[in-house]
C-alpha positions as a printed Julia matrix, in Angstrom:
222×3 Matrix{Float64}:
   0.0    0.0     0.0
   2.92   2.27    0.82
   4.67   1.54   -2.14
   1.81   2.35   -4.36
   0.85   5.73   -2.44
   4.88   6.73   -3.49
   4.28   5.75   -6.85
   0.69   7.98   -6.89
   2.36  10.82   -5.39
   5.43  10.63   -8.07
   3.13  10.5   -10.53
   0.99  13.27   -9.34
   3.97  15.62   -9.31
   5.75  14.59  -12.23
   2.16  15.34  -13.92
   2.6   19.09  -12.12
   5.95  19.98  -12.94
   5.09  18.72  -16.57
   2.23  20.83  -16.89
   4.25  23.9   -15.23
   7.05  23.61  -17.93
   4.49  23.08  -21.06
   3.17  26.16  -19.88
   5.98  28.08  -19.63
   8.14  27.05  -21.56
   7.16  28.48  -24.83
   6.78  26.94  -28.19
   8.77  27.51  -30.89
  11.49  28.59  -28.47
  11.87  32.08  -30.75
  10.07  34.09  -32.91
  11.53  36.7   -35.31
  10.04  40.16  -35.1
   7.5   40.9   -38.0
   6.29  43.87  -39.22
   2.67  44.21  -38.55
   0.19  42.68  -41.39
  -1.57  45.24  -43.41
  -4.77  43.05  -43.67
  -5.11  41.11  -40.39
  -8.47  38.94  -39.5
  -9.74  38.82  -35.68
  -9.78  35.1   -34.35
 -11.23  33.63  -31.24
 -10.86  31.28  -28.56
 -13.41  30.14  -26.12
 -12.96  28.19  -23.37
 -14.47  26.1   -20.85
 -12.5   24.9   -17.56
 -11.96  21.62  -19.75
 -12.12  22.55  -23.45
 -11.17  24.94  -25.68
 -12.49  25.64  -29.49
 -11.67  28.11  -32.04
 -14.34  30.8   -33.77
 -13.54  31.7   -37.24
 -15.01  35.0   -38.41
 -17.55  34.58  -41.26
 -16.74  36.52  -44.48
 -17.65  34.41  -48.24
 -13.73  32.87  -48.71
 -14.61  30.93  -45.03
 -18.29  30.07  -46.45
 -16.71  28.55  -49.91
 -13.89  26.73  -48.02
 -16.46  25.08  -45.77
 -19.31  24.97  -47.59
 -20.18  21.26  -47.14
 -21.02  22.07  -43.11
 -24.34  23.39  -44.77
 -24.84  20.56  -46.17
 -25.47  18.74  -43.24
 -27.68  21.51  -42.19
 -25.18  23.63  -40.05
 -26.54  27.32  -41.02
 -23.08  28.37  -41.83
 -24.18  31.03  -44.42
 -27.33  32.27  -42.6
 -26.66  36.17  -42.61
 -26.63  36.38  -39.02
 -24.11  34.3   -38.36
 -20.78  35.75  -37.49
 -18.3   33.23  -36.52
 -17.92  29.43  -37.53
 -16.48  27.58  -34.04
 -14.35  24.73  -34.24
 -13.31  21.97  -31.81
 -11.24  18.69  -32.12
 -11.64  16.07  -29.48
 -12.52  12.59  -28.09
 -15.31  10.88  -29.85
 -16.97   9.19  -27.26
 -16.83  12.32  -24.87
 -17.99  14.65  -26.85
 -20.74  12.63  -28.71
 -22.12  10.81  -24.79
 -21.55  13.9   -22.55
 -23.95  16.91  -23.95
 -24.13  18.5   -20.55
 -21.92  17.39  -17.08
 -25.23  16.06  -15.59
 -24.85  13.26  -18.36
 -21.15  12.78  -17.45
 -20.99   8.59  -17.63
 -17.4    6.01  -16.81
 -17.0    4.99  -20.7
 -16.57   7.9   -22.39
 -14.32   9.67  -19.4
 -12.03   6.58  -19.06
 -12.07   6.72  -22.83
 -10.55  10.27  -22.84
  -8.05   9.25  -20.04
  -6.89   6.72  -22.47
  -7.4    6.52  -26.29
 -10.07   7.32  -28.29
 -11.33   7.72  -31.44
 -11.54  12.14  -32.27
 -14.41  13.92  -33.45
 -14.71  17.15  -35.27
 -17.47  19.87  -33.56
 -18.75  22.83  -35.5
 -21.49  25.44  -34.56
 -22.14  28.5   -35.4
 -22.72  31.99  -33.7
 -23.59  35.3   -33.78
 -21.85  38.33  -32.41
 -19.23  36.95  -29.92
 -18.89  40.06  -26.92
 -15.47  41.21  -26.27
 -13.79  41.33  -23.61
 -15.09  38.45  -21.36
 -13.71  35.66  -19.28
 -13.91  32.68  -21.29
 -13.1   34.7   -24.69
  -9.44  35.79  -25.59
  -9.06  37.32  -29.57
  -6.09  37.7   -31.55
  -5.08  39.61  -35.06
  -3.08  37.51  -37.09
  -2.05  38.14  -40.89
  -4.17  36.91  -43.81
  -1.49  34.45  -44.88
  -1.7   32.89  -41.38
  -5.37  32.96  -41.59
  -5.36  30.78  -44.8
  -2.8   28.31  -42.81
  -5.42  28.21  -40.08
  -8.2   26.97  -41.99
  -5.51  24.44  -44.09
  -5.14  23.22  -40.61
  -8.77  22.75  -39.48
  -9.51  21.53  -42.96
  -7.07  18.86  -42.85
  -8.16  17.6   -39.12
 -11.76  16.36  -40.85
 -11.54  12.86  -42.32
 -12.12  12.48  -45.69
 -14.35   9.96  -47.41
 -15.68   9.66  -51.11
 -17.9   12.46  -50.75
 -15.52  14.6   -48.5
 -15.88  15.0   -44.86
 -17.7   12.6   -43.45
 -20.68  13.73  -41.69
 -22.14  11.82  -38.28
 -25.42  11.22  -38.37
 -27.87  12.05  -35.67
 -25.38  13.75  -33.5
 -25.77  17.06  -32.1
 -26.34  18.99  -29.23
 -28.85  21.64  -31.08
 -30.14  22.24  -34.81
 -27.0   24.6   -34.97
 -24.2   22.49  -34.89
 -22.86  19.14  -36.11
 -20.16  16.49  -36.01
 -17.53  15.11  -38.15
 -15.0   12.0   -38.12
 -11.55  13.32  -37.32
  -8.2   12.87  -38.54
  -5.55  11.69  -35.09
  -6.6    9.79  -32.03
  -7.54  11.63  -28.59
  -5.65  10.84  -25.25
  -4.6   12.1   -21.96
  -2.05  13.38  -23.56
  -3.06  14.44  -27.03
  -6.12  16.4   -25.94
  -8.73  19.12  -27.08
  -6.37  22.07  -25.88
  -3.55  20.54  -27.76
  -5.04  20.49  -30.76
  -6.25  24.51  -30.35
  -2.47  25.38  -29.79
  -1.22  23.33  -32.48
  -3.64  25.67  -34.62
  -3.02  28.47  -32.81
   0.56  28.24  -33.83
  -0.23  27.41  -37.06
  -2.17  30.97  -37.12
   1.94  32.43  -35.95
   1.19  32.47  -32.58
   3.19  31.25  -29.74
   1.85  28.85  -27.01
   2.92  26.89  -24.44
   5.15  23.7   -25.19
   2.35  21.59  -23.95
  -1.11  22.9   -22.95
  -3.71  19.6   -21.69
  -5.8   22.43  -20.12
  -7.37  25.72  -21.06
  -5.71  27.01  -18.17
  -2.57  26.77  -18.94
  -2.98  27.54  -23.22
  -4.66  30.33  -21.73
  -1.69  31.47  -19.43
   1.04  30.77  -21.66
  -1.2   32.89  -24.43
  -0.88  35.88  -23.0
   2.51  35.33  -21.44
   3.8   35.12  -25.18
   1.38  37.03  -27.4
C-alpha cells in the first residue's frame, strides 16, 4: 500500500511539474520580429474549464472553403451568423456527454486513455469582447489561410468529402464530423487549439492539456 501511495504521489507531481514547464516554456522557443500585417483577420478562442475551441469569423472565402457544413444543415451562411467555431476532441466524450449532468465512466475513461476524435462545429452570432472565457487575436491573412488548411485537414475524408455523423448534435445549430488523429490524456482538445493556434503564428505553451494553462502561456507570449 505504501509503495503504491509513493508511486501515486510521483506521478501526481511529475504530472505538475510537466504541466508547469508546457506552460511556460514556450513553443517555438523564438520568434523573429514581423512587421505588422496590413490586412489582419480577428480570431477567437473560447474556453471552458476543460475545453477549448476556435471561432472563425464569417466573411464568403470561409463560407466557400467550408461549404459542405451546410450541407449537413449547419446554417453556416445564414446572414446572421458571425463566426464558424471549431473543436477537435474525443469521440466518445464529446458525442455521450452533452451537458456534465450526463457525465458517464465509458466515455471519461475513454478520454483518459485513447479514443477515437471527433470534429465539432457550430455556429454563432456576435461573440462580446472582452469576457472571461473569450481571448481574440489579429493575425495576418497568410496565417489565416494556414489556419483553416489546418482545421480543414483535421476532418476525415471519405468519397464524398468530410464525413458527416449522423444524428449527433447537441442543437439544430451544430454538427459532427470524423476526425483525422486519435484523442488521449495526452493528445487532448487544448492541444489540438495550440497546435492551430501556432499554425495561425502564434506562440503557445510547449504543452497545454488544459485551457488554463494555453490560456496562461497565451498571454505570457502574445
Amino acid at each position: 500500500m505504501k509503495r503504491l501511495q509513493r508511486f501515486l504521489a510521483t506521478l501526481i507531481v511529475a504530472a505538475a511539474l510537466a504541466a508547469a514547464l508546457g506552460t511556460l516554456v514556450p513553443r517555438p522557443l523564438w520568434r523573429a520580429a514581423n512587421a505588422a500585417p496590413a490586412v489582419t483577420r480577428h480570431i477567437l478562442v473560447l474556453n471552458n474549464p476543460i475545453h477549448t475551441d476556435i471561432a472563425i469569423p464569417v466573411d464568403d472565402e470561409v463560407r466557400r472553403r467550408f461549404h459542405f457544413l451546410t450541407e449537413a444543415g449547419i446554417p453556416a451562411d445564414a446572414p446572421e451568423v458571425r463566426y464558424i467555431v471549431f473543436g477537435w476532441g474525443g469521440r466518445a466524450f464529446y458525442l455521450e456527454t452533452p451537458t456534465w449532468s450526463e457525465l458517464k465512466p465509458v466515455p471519461v475513461i475513454k478520454a483518459l486513455t485513447l479514443d477515437a476524435s471527433v470534429m465539432h462545429v457550430d455556429v454563432a452570432g456576435t461573440i462580446s469582447e472582452p469576457h472571461p472565457d473569450v481571448a481574440g487575436y489579429d493575425i495576418g491573412k497568410e496565417r489565416f489561410s494556414a489556419l483553416l488548411d489546418y482545421i480543414a485537414a483535421s476532418f476525415q475524408q471519405g468519397p464524398g468529402g468530410p464525413m458527416v455523423i449522423e444524428n449527433a448534435r447537441y442543437s439544430r445549430f451544430d454538427g459532427f464530423y470524423e476526425a483525422n488523429g486519435h484523442f488521449n490524456a495526452l493528445i487532448g482538445c487544448n492541444t489540438w487549439t495550440a497546435a492551430a493556434l501556432r499554425t495561425a503564428g502564434l506562440r503557445t505553451g510547449w504543452w497545454n492539456p488544459l485551457p488554463a494553462s494555453l490560456g496562461l502561456s497565451m498571454r505570457l507570449y502574445n
